[in-house]
Amino acid sequence: MARLTTTLAMSLIAALGAASAVAADDPLLRPIAPAYSAKRFLTPAQPVRVFGNTYLVGFGGVSVALIRTSAGLILIDGSVPQSVGAVEEHMRALGLSIRDVKLILSTEPHFDHAGGIAALERDSGATVLAGAAAVPVLRARGLDPSDPQASGLERFPAPRKLRAVRDGERITLGDVTVTAIAMPGHTPGSTSWSWKSCEGQRCETVVFAASINAVALGGYRFSAPAHRGRVDTIRRSITKLRGIPCDLVLTSHPELSDGEAKQAQLARQRSPNPFLDSEGCRKAANAFEKRLNDQLAEEAKR
Ligand SMILES: [Zn+2]
């Protein structure tokens, strides 16, 4: 677990407490799967500036990233509704304000990444950008009957101001351009995001990688003949992640890139920066490939 300063820990607890206290009056902050989420996703993590204009303001089990531009902030993902107060508190701890967020980018329309987006959108007035196939699922509050995890996915508040992006689309805000990279498979609309961050003369390509994990619930089988297309899509996305320019990877679940340990280390000392790793995307791709192969091997036994 990352170490927190006492003040920050107290404000985090206050923010989470405040979120649950008002939940009855605020549908956008109503907790989703509280016990599961709190344990697995909302492990406290100290907010940090990762490199240059790139920050992490999320948790030990689920990432929320922030890019500072000359014309406002770009937020990536929103965790679960009950964590929104803590995300905004993390921003304040870094001297940043939710009111300066102009764009919110969504990696996938699952509750653990998109559940808090509607509240963050309301608090900021930002526009929400997502892969074209993710937009109808976000509008349907996460409902996609064809999803391999459909039987276990929670509904969440739908963002209002949604815009679809296409693969390779470049989105510019002030002095930062973010490229949308479609990585379908875990969900059809899954999208990774890439941009340049500079510290002094040193500029690096940062990738916020969407999950390409093959996760099945309720008896779904990736090995079923009808799902061959999905497996091919996952393999193509893994190959894509392996090949893109990438000096620094952030994964939507930190565990896929050892992010929790890196974030804790960075909060203690900045040099050498533990996030700078030109093999990061390749390692994450290998982890996704192993997950898929393990899943198929497991299904073959049943
Ligand atoms: Zn997911």
CSV table of C-alpha atoms and ligand atoms in Angstrom, one decimal:
chain,number,residue,atom,x,y,z
A,1,MET,CA,0.0,0.0,0.0
A,2,ALA,CA,1.3,3.5,-0.8
A,3,ARG,CA,2.1,5.7,2.1
A,4,LEU,CA,-0.1,8.7,2.5
A,5,THR,CA,0.6,11.9,4.4
A,6,THR,CA,-1.7,12.2,7.4
A,7,THR,CA,-3.5,15.2,6.0
A,8,LEU,CA,-4.0,13.6,2.7
A,9,ALA,CA,-5.2,10.3,4.3
A,10,MET,CA,-7.7,12.3,6.4
A,11,SER,CA,-8.9,14.3,3.5
A,12,LEU,CA,-9.3,11.1,1.4
A,13,ILE,CA,-11.3,9.4,4.2
A,14,ALA,CA,-13.4,12.6,4.5
A,15,ALA,CA,-14.0,12.7,0.7
A,16,LEU,CA,-15.0,9.0,0.6
A,17,GLY,CA,-17.1,9.5,3.7
A,18,ALA,CA,-18.7,12.6,2.2
A,19,ALA,CA,-19.4,10.8,-1.0
A,20,SER,CA,-21.3,8.0,0.8
A,21,ALA,CA,-23.1,10.4,3.1
A,22,VAL,CA,-24.7,12.3,0.2
A,23,ALA,CA,-25.1,9.2,-2.0
A,24,ALA,CA,-28.8,9.0,-1.1
A,25,ASP,CA,-29.4,12.5,-2.5
A,26,ASP,CA,-26.9,12.2,-5.4
A,27,PRO,CA,-27.5,9.5,-8.0
A,28,LEU,CA,-24.2,10.3,-9.7
A,29,LEU,CA,-22.3,9.4,-6.6
A,30,ARG,CA,-24.3,6.3,-5.5
A,31,PRO,CA,-21.8,3.6,-4.6
A,32,ILE,CA,-21.4,0.7,-7.0
A,33,ALA,CA,-20.5,-2.7,-5.6
A,34,PRO,CA,-19.1,-0.9,-2.5
A,35,ALA,CA,-17.4,-3.8,-0.7
A,36,TYR,CA,-15.8,-5.3,-3.8
A,37,SER,CA,-14.8,-1.9,-5.2
A,38,ALA,CA,-13.4,-0.5,-2.0
A,39,LYS,CA,-11.2,-3.5,-1.4
A,40,ARG,CA,-9.9,-4.3,-4.8
A,41,PHE,CA,-9.9,-0.9,-6.6
A,42,LEU,CA,-9.8,1.9,-4.1
A,43,THR,CA,-6.6,1.1,-2.3
A,44,PRO,CA,-5.3,4.5,-1.4
A,45,ALA,CA,-2.4,5.8,-3.5
A,46,GLN,CA,-0.7,9.2,-3.1
A,47,PRO,CA,-1.4,11.4,-6.1
A,48,VAL,CA,1.8,12.1,-8.1
A,49,ARG,CA,3.2,14.0,-11.0
A,50,VAL,CA,4.4,11.0,-13.1
A,51,PHE,CA,6.5,12.8,-15.7
A,52,GLY,CA,6.3,16.3,-17.3
A,53,ASN,CA,2.6,17.2,-17.7
A,54,THR,CA,1.3,13.8,-16.7
A,55,TYR,CA,-0.2,13.0,-13.3
A,56,LEU,CA,-1.9,10.1,-11.5
A,57,VAL,CA,-4.9,10.9,-9.3
A,58,GLY,CA,-6.5,7.5,-8.9
A,59,PHE,CA,-6.0,4.5,-6.7
A,60,GLY,CA,-3.9,1.4,-6.1
A,61,GLY,CA,-6.3,-0.8,-8.1
A,62,VAL,CA,-7.6,1.5,-10.8
A,63,SER,CA,-5.9,4.3,-12.6
A,64,VAL,CA,-7.1,7.9,-13.1
A,65,ALA,CA,-4.6,10.0,-15.1
A,66,LEU,CA,-4.5,13.7,-15.7
A,67,ILE,CA,-2.6,15.7,-18.4
A,68,ARG,CA,-2.0,19.4,-17.9
A,69,THR,CA,-2.1,21.5,-21.0
A,70,SER,CA,-1.8,25.2,-21.7
A,71,ALA,CA,-5.6,25.3,-22.2
A,72,GLY,CA,-6.8,23.2,-19.2
A,73,LEU,CA,-6.7,19.6,-18.0
A,74,ILE,CA,-7.5,16.3,-19.6
A,75,LEU,CA,-8.7,13.5,-17.3
A,76,ILE,CA,-8.5,9.9,-18.3
A,77,ASP,CA,-11.1,7.6,-16.7
A,78,GLY,CA,-13.2,8.1,-13.7
A,79,SER,CA,-13.1,5.0,-11.5
A,80,VAL,CA,-16.4,4.3,-9.6
A,81,PRO,CA,-19.0,6.9,-8.5
A,82,GLN,CA,-18.1,6.8,-4.8
A,83,SER,CA,-14.5,7.6,-5.6
A,84,VAL,CA,-15.2,10.9,-7.3
A,85,GLY,CA,-14.7,13.0,-4.2
A,86,ALA,CA,-11.3,11.4,-3.6
A,87,VAL,CA,-10.2,12.0,-7.2
A,88,GLU,CA,-11.1,15.6,-6.9
A,89,GLU,CA,-9.3,15.8,-3.6
A,90,HIS,CA,-6.2,14.2,-5.1
A,91,MET,CA,-6.3,16.9,-7.8
A,92,ARG,CA,-6.5,19.6,-5.1
A,93,ALA,CA,-3.5,18.1,-3.3
A,94,LEU,CA,-1.5,18.6,-6.5
A,95,GLY,CA,-2.8,22.2,-6.9
A,96,LEU,CA,-5.2,21.3,-9.7
A,97,SER,CA,-8.9,21.8,-9.9
A,98,ILE,CA,-11.7,19.7,-11.4
A,99,ARG,CA,-13.2,22.9,-12.8
A,100,ASP,CA,-10.2,23.2,-15.2
A,101,VAL,CA,-10.9,19.8,-16.8
A,102,LYS,CA,-12.0,20.3,-20.4
A,103,LEU,CA,-11.9,16.7,-21.7
A,104,ILE,CA,-12.5,13.3,-20.1
A,105,LEU,CA,-11.2,10.4,-22.1
A,106,SER,CA,-12.7,6.9,-21.5
A,107,THR,CA,-10.7,3.7,-22.0
A,108,GLU,CA,-13.7,1.3,-21.6
A,109,PRO,CA,-17.4,1.3,-20.7
A,110,HIS,CA,-17.1,-0.8,-17.6
A,111,PHE,CA,-18.1,0.5,-14.2
A,112,ASP,CA,-14.7,0.4,-12.6
A,113,HIS,CA,-13.3,2.8,-15.1
A,114,ALA,CA,-16.3,4.8,-16.3
A,115,GLY,CA,-18.6,4.7,-13.2
A,116,GLY,CA,-17.5,8.1,-11.9
A,117,ILE,CA,-17.3,9.9,-15.3
A,118,ALA,CA,-20.9,11.3,-15.2
A,119,ALA,CA,-20.2,13.0,-11.8
A,120,LEU,CA,-16.7,14.3,-13.0
A,121,GLU,CA,-18.4,15.6,-16.2
A,122,ARG,CA,-21.0,17.4,-14.2
A,123,ASP,CA,-18.4,18.9,-11.8
A,124,SER,CA,-16.1,20.1,-14.6
A,125,GLY,CA,-18.4,20.8,-17.6
A,126,ALA,CA,-16.0,18.7,-19.7
A,127,THR,CA,-16.8,16.8,-22.9
A,128,VAL,CA,-16.4,13.0,-22.7
A,129,LEU,CA,-14.5,11.2,-25.5
A,130,ALA,CA,-14.7,7.5,-26.1
A,131,GLY,CA,-14.2,4.9,-28.9
A,132,ALA,CA,-17.1,4.8,-31.3
A,133,ALA,CA,-18.2,1.3,-30.1
A,134,ALA,CA,-18.0,2.4,-26.4
A,135,VAL,CA,-20.4,5.4,-26.8
A,136,PRO,CA,-23.7,3.5,-27.1
A,137,VAL,CA,-22.6,1.3,-24.1
A,138,LEU,CA,-21.8,4.4,-22.0
A,139,ARG,CA,-25.2,5.8,-23.0
A,140,ALA,CA,-26.8,2.5,-21.9
A,141,ARG,CA,-25.1,2.8,-18.5
A,142,GLY,CA,-22.7,0.0,-19.2
A,143,LEU,CA,-25.2,-2.5,-20.7
A,144,ASP,CA,-23.8,-4.7,-23.5
A,145,PRO,CA,-25.4,-8.2,-23.5
A,146,SER,CA,-22.6,-9.5,-25.8
A,147,ASP,CA,-19.9,-8.6,-23.2
A,148,PRO,CA,-18.0,-11.7,-21.9
A,149,GLN,CA,-18.5,-10.3,-18.4
A,150,ALA,CA,-22.1,-9.2,-19.0
A,151,SER,CA,-23.5,-11.3,-16.1
A,152,GLY,CA,-21.4,-9.5,-13.5
A,153,LEU,CA,-21.2,-5.9,-14.7
A,154,GLU,CA,-22.8,-3.1,-12.7
A,155,ARG,CA,-24.8,-0.3,-14.3
A,156,PHE,CA,-23.5,3.2,-13.7
A,157,PRO,CA,-24.6,6.8,-14.4
A,158,ALA,CA,-24.4,7.7,-18.1
A,159,PRO,CA,-22.3,10.7,-19.2
A,160,ARG,CA,-24.2,13.3,-21.2
A,161,LYS,CA,-21.8,15.2,-23.4
A,162,LEU,CA,-20.3,12.3,-25.3
A,163,ARG,CA,-18.2,12.3,-28.5
A,164,ALA,CA,-17.0,9.3,-30.4
A,165,VAL,CA,-13.4,9.2,-31.6
A,166,ARG,CA,-12.0,7.0,-34.4
A,167,ASP,CA,-8.8,5.0,-34.3
A,168,GLY,CA,-5.8,7.2,-34.8
A,169,GLU,CA,-7.8,10.4,-34.2
A,170,ARG,CA,-5.7,13.3,-32.8
A,171,ILE,CA,-7.3,15.5,-30.1
A,172,THR,CA,-5.6,18.8,-29.3
A,173,LEU,CA,-6.1,20.9,-26.2
A,174,GLY,CA,-3.7,23.8,-25.9
A,175,ASP,CA,-0.2,22.6,-26.3
A,176,VAL,CA,-1.0,18.8,-26.0
A,177,THR,CA,-2.2,16.4,-28.7
A,178,VAL,CA,-3.5,13.1,-27.6
A,179,THR,CA,-3.9,10.2,-30.1
A,180,ALA,CA,-6.7,7.7,-29.7
A,181,ILE,CA,-5.5,4.1,-30.3
A,182,ALA,CA,-8.3,1.6,-30.7
A,183,MET,CA,-7.6,-1.6,-28.7
A,184,PRO,CA,-10.8,-3.6,-29.0
A,185,GLY,CA,-11.2,-7.1,-27.4
A,186,HIS,CA,-11.9,-6.7,-23.7
A,187,THR,CA,-14.7,-4.5,-24.9
A,188,PRO,CA,-15.4,-3.5,-28.6
A,189,GLY,CA,-14.8,0.2,-27.9
A,190,SER,CA,-11.7,-0.1,-25.7
A,191,THR,CA,-9.3,2.7,-26.5
A,192,SER,CA,-5.7,3.6,-25.4
A,193,TRP,CA,-4.5,7.1,-25.4
A,194,SER,CA,-1.0,8.4,-26.2
A,195,TRP,CA,0.7,11.8,-25.9
A,196,LYS,CA,4.1,13.5,-25.4
A,197,SER,CA,5.3,14.6,-22.0
A,198,CYS,CA,8.4,16.7,-21.6
A,199,GLU,CA,10.7,17.4,-18.6
A,200,GLY,CA,13.2,20.1,-19.6
A,201,GLN,CA,14.7,19.0,-22.9
A,202,ARG,CA,13.6,15.4,-22.4
A,203,CYS,CA,10.3,14.4,-24.2
A,204,GLU,CA,8.8,10.9,-23.9
A,205,THR,CA,5.8,9.2,-25.4
A,206,VAL,CA,3.3,8.3,-22.7
A,207,VAL,CA,0.6,5.6,-23.2
A,208,PHE,CA,-2.4,5.1,-21.0
A,209,ALA,CA,-3.2,1.5,-22.0
A,210,ALA,CA,-6.7,0.2,-22.0
A,211,SER,CA,-7.2,-3.3,-20.6
A,212,ILE,CA,-7.0,-6.1,-23.3
A,213,ASN,CA,-7.7,-8.7,-20.6
A,214,ALA,CA,-9.7,-11.8,-21.6
A,215,VAL,CA,-12.1,-12.0,-18.7
A,216,ALA,CA,-15.2,-14.2,-18.8
A,217,LEU,CA,-18.1,-14.5,-16.4
A,218,GLY,CA,-21.3,-16.5,-16.3
A,219,GLY,CA,-20.0,-19.4,-18.4
A,220,TYR,CA,-18.8,-17.3,-21.4
A,221,ARG,CA,-16.2,-19.2,-23.4
A,222,PHE,CA,-13.6,-17.4,-25.5
A,223,SER,CA,-12.9,-20.8,-27.1
A,224,ALA,CA,-16.5,-21.2,-28.5
A,225,PRO,CA,-16.4,-21.2,-32.3
A,226,ALA,CA,-18.8,-18.2,-32.3
A,227,HIS,CA,-16.2,-16.1,-30.3
A,228,ARG,CA,-13.2,-16.8,-32.6
A,229,GLY,CA,-13.5,-13.3,-33.9
A,230,ARG,CA,-13.2,-11.8,-30.5
A,231,VAL,CA,-10.1,-13.8,-29.7
A,232,ASP,CA,-8.6,-12.7,-33.1
A,233,THR,CA,-9.4,-9.1,-32.1
A,234,ILE,CA,-7.7,-9.5,-28.7
A,235,ARG,CA,-4.6,-10.9,-30.4
A,236,ARG,CA,-4.5,-8.0,-32.9
A,237,SER,CA,-4.8,-5.4,-30.1
A,238,ILE,CA,-2.0,-7.1,-28.1
A,239,THR,CA,0.2,-7.0,-31.2
A,240,LYS,CA,-0.7,-3.3,-31.6
A,241,LEU,CA,0.2,-2.5,-28.0
A,242,ARG,CA,3.5,-4.3,-28.4
A,243,GLY,CA,4.4,-2.1,-31.5
A,244,ILE,CA,3.4,1.4,-30.7
A,245,PRO,CA,5.9,4.1,-29.6
A,246,CYS,CA,5.9,3.9,-25.8
A,247,ASP,CA,8.5,5.3,-23.3
A,248,LEU,CA,6.2,5.3,-20.3
A,249,VAL,CA,3.1,3.1,-19.8
A,250,LEU,CA,0.2,3.6,-17.4
A,251,THR,CA,-2.3,0.8,-17.4
A,252,SER,CA,-6.0,1.2,-16.5
A,253,HIS,CA,-5.4,-1.3,-13.7
A,254,PRO,CA,-2.0,-0.5,-12.2
A,255,GLU,CA,-1.2,-4.1,-11.4
A,256,LEU,CA,-0.7,-4.8,-15.1
A,257,SER,CA,2.4,-2.6,-15.1
A,258,ASP,CA,3.5,-2.7,-11.4
A,259,GLY,CA,2.0,0.8,-11.2
A,260,GLU,CA,1.2,0.8,-7.5
A,261,ALA,CA,4.8,0.2,-6.5
A,262,LYS,CA,6.1,2.7,-9.1
A,263,GLN,CA,3.7,5.3,-7.8
A,264,ALA,CA,4.7,4.8,-4.2
A,265,GLN,CA,8.4,4.9,-5.2
A,266,LEU,CA,8.0,8.1,-7.1
A,267,ALA,CA,6.3,9.8,-4.2
A,268,ARG,CA,9.5,9.1,-2.2
A,269,GLN,CA,12.1,10.1,-4.8
A,270,ARG,CA,11.9,11.3,-8.4
A,271,SER,CA,15.3,10.0,-9.7
A,272,PRO,CA,15.6,7.6,-11.4
A,273,ASN,CA,11.9,7.8,-12.5
A,274,PRO,CA,10.5,4.3,-12.0
A,275,PHE,CA,7.8,4.9,-14.7
A,276,LEU,CA,10.3,5.5,-17.5
A,277,ASP,CA,10.6,2.1,-19.2
A,278,SER,CA,10.7,1.7,-23.0
A,279,GLU,CA,9.7,-2.0,-22.5
A,280,GLY,CA,6.6,-1.0,-20.5
A,281,CYS,CA,4.0,-1.5,-23.3
A,282,ARG,CA,5.7,-4.7,-24.4
A,283,LYS,CA,5.5,-6.1,-20.9
A,284,ALA,CA,1.9,-5.2,-20.5
A,285,ALA,CA,1.1,-6.8,-23.9
A,286,ASN,CA,2.9,-10.0,-22.7
A,287,ALA,CA,0.8,-10.0,-19.6
A,288,PHE,CA,-2.4,-9.7,-21.7
A,289,GLU,CA,-1.2,-12.5,-24.0
A,290,LYS,CA,-0.5,-14.8,-21.0
A,291,ARG,CA,-4.0,-14.0,-19.6
A,292,LEU,CA,-5.6,-14.9,-22.9
A,293,ASN,CA,-3.6,-18.1,-23.3
A,294,ASP,CA,-4.3,-19.2,-19.7
A,295,GLN,CA,-8.0,-18.5,-20.2
A,296,LEU,CA,-8.1,-20.7,-23.4
A,297,ALA,CA,-6.1,-23.4,-21.7
A,298,GLU,CA,-8.4,-23.3,-18.7
A,299,GLU,CA,-11.5,-23.6,-20.9
A,300,ALA,CA,-9.9,-26.5,-22.8
A,301,LYS,CA,-10.0,-28.5,-19.5
A,302,ARG,CA,-13.7,-27.9,-19.0
B,1,ZN,ZN,-13.2,-4.0,-17.9
